[in-house]
mmCIF file of C-alpha atoms in Angstrom:
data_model
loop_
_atom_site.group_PDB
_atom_site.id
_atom_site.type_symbol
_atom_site.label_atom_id
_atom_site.label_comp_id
_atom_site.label_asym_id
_atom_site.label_seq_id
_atom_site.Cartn_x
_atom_site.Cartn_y
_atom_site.Cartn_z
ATOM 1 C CA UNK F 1 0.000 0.000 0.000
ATOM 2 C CA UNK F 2 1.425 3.780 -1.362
ATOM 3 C CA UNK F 3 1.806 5.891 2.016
ATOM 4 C CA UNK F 4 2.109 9.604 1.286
ATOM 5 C CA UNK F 5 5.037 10.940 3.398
ATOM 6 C CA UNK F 6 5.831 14.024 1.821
ATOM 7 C CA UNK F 7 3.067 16.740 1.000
ATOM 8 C CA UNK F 8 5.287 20.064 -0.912
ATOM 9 C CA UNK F 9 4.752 20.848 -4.268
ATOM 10 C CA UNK F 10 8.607 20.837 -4.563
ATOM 11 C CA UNK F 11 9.987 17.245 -4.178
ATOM 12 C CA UNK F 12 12.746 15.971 -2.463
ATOM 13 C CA UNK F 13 13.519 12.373 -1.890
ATOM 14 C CA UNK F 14 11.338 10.647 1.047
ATOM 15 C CA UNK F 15 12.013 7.078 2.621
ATOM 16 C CA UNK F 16 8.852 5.312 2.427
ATOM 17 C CA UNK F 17 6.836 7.602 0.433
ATOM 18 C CA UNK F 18 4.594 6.502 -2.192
ATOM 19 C CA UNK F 19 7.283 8.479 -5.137
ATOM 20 C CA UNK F 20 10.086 6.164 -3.966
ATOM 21 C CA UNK F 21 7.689 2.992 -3.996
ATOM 22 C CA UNK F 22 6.897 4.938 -7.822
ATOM 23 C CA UNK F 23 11.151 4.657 -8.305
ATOM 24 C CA UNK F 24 11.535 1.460 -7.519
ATOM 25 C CA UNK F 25 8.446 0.187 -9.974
ATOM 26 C CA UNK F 26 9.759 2.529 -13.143
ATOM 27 C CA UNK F 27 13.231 1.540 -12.506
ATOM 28 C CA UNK F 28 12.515 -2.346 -12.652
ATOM 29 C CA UNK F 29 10.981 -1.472 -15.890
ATOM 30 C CA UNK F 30 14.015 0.221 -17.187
ATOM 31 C CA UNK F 31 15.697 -2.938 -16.102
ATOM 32 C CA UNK F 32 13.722 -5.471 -17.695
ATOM 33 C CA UNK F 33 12.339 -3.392 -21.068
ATOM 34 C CA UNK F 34 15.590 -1.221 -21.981
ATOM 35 C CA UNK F 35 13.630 0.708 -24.574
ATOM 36 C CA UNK F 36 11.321 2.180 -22.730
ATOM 37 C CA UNK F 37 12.121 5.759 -22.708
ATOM 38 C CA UNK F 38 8.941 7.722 -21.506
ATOM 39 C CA UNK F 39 6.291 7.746 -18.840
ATOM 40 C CA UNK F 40 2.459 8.664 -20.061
ATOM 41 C CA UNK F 41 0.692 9.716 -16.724
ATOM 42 C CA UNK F 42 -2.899 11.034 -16.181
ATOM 43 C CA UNK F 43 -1.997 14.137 -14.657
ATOM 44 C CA UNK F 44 -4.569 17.085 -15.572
ATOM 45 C CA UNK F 45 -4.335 19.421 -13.393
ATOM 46 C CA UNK F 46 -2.580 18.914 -9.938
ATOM 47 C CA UNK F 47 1.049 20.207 -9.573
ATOM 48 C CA UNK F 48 1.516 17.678 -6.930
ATOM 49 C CA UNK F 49 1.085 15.119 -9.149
ATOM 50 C CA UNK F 50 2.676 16.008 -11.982
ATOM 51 C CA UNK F 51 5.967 17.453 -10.032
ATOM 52 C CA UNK F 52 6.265 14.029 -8.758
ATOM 53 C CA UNK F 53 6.016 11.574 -11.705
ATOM 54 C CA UNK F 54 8.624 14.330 -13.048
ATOM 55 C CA UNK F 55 10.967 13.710 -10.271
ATOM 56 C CA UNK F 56 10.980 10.083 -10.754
ATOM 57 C CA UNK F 57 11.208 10.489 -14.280
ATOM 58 C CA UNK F 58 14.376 12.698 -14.098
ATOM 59 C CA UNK F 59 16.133 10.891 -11.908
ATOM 60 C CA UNK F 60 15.441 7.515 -14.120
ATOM 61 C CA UNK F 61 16.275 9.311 -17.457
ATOM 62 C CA UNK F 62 13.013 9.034 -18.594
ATOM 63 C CA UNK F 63 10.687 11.873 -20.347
ATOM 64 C CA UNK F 64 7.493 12.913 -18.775
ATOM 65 C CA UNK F 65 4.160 12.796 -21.078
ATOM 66 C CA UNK F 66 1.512 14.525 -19.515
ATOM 67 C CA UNK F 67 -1.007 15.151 -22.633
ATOM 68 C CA UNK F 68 -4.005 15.617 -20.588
ATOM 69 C CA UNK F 69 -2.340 18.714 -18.241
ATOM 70 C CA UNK F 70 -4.788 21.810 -17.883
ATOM 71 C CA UNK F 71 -7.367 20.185 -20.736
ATOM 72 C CA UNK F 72 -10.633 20.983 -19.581
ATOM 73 C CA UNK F 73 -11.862 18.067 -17.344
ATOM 74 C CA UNK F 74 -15.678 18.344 -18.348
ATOM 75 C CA UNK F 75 -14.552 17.449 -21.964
ATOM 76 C CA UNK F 76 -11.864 14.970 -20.672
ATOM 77 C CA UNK F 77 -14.960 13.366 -19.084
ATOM 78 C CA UNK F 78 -17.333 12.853 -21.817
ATOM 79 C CA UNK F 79 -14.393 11.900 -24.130
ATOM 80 C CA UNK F 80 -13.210 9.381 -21.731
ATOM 81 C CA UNK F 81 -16.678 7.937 -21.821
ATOM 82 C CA UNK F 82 -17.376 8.571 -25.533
ATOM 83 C CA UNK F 83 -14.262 6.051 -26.414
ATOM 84 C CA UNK F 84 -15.421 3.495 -24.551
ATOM 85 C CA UNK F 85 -13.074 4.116 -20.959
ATOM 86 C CA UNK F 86 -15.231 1.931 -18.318
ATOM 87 C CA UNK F 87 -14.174 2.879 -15.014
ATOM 88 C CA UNK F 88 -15.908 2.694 -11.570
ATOM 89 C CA UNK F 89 -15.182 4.896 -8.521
ATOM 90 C CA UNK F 90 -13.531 3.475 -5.739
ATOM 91 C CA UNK F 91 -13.052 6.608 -3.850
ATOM 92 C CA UNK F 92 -15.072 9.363 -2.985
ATOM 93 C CA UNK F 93 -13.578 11.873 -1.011
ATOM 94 C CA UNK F 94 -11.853 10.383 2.032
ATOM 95 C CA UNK F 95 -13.975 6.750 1.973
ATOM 96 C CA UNK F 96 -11.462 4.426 0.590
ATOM 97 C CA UNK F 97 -12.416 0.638 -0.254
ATOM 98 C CA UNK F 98 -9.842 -1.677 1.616
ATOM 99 C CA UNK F 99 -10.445 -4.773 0.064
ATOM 100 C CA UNK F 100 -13.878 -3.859 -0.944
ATOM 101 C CA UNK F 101 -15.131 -2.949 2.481
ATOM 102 C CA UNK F 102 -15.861 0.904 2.477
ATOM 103 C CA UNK F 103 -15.477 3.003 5.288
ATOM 104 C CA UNK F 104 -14.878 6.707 6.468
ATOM 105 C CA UNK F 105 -17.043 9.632 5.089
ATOM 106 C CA UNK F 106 -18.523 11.234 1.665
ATOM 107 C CA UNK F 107 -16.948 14.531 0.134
ATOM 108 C CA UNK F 108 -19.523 17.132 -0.112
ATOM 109 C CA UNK F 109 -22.098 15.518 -2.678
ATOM 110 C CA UNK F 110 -20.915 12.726 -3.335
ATOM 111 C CA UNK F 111 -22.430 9.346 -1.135
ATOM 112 C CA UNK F 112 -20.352 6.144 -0.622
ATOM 113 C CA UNK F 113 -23.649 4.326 -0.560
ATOM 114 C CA UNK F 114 -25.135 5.607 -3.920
ATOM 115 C CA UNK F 115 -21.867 6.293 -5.905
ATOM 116 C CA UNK F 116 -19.069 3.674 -5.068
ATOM 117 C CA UNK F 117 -18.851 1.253 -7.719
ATOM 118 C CA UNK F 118 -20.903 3.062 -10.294
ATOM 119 C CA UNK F 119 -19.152 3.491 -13.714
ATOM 120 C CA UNK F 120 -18.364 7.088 -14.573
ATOM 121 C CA UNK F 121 -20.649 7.293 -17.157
ATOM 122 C CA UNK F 122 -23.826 7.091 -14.711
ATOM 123 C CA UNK F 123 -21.524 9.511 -12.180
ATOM 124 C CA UNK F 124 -21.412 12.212 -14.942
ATOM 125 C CA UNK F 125 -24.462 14.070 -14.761
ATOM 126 C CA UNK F 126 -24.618 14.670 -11.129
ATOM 127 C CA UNK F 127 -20.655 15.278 -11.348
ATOM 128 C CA UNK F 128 -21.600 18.819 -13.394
ATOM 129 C CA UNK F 129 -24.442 19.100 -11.094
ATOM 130 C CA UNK F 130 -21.621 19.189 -8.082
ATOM 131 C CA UNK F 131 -19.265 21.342 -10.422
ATOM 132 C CA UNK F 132 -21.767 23.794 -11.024
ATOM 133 C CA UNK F 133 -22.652 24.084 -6.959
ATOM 134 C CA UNK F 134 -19.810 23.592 -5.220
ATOM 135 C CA UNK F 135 -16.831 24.101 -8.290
ATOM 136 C CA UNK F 136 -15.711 20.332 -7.769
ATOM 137 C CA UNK F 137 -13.074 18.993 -10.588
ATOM 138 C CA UNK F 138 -15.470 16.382 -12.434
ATOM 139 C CA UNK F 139 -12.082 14.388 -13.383
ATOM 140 C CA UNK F 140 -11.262 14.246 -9.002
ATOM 141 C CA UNK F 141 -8.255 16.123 -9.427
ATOM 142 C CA UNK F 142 -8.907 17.874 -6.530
ATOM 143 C CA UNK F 143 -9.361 14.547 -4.521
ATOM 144 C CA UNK F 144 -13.186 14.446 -4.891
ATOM 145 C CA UNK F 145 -13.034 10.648 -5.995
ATOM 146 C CA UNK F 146 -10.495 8.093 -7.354
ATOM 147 C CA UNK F 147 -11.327 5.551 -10.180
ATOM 148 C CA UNK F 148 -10.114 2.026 -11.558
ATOM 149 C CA UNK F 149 -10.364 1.648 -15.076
ATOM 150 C CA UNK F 150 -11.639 -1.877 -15.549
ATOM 151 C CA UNK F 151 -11.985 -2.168 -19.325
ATOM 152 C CA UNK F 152 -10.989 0.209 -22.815
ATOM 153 C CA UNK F 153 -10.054 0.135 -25.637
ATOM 154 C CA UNK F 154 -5.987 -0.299 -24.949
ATOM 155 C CA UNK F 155 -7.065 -3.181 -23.115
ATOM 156 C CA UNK F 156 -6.398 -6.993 -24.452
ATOM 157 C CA UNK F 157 -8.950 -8.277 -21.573
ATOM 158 C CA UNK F 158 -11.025 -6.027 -19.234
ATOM 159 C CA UNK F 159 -10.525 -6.756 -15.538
ATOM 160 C CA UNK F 160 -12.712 -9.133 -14.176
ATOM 161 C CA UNK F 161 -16.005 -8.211 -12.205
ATOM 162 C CA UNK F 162 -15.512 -7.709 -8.530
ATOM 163 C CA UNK F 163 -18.280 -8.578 -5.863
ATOM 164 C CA UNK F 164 -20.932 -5.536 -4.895
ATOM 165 C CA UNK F 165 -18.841 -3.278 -2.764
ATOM 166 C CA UNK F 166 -20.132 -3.188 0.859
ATOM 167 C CA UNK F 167 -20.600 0.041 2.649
ATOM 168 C CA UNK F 168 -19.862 0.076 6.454
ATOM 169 C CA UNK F 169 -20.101 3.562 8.203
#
């Protein structure tokens, strides 16, 4: 499990933090594919992020892509789900699943109960309906949610279906 350990926008090396755990991953890949040369990340609109997969990369020789930084999230959305992406939120907020049990509390709008699990194409509408009251990020780049992509078209298999999720409060 990734623990964060260091919280600046500026990075600096970290025993134990989730970067270094990031390191060690990339580097093995160096090791065993040579060619690789780049790292494609998701990043769209937090500095955090983005510093950080930099970091790594620069210390492993590696470029950073970041083609989705500062695109507008409500179109990243809809294009996400217009080519097919199918992912399902297994965050919202500060609930986390641990092995599929939820627990903790809902950001602002957003209900472990109702939404964990559900595919972000049936999250979309009432993620502009949060944007447009409370100016949420509809991607979760400001933490609202976190997703796992289970099938698209990159994919050679999708992930397999997991059990309902199980809320406990």
């Amino acid at each position: 499990m990734f623990v964060l350990m260091h919280h600046d926008l500026s990075y600096s090396m970290t025993p134990g933090d989730e970067v270094e755990d990031m390191f060690i991953l990339l580097k093995e890949v160096k090791r065993q594919i040579p060619s690789v040369t780049a790292v494609s990340s998701g990043a769209i609109a937090s500095d955090y992020q983005r510093l950080r997969v930099e970091s790594v990369c620069s210390r492993l020789g590696l470029v950073s892509l970041a083609y989705l930084w500062k695109q507008d999230q409500s179109f990243l959305l809809q294009e996400m789900i217009r080519n097919g992406i199918i992912a399902i939120a297994v965050k919202v907020g500060i609930c986390e699943v641990f092995l599929f049990e939820i627990s903790h509390v809902a950001a602002i709008g957003l209900n472990p109960s109702k939404h964990l699990g559900k595919e972000i194409a049936y999250l979309e509408p009432h993620l502009h309906k949060l944007k447009e009251l409370y100016g949420i990020n509809v991607c979760g780049e400001g933490g609202e949610y976190e997703t796992l992509t289970l099938d698209c078209p990159l994919f050679k298999a999708s992930v397999p279906s997991f059990s309902p999720f199980r809320w406990s409060a």
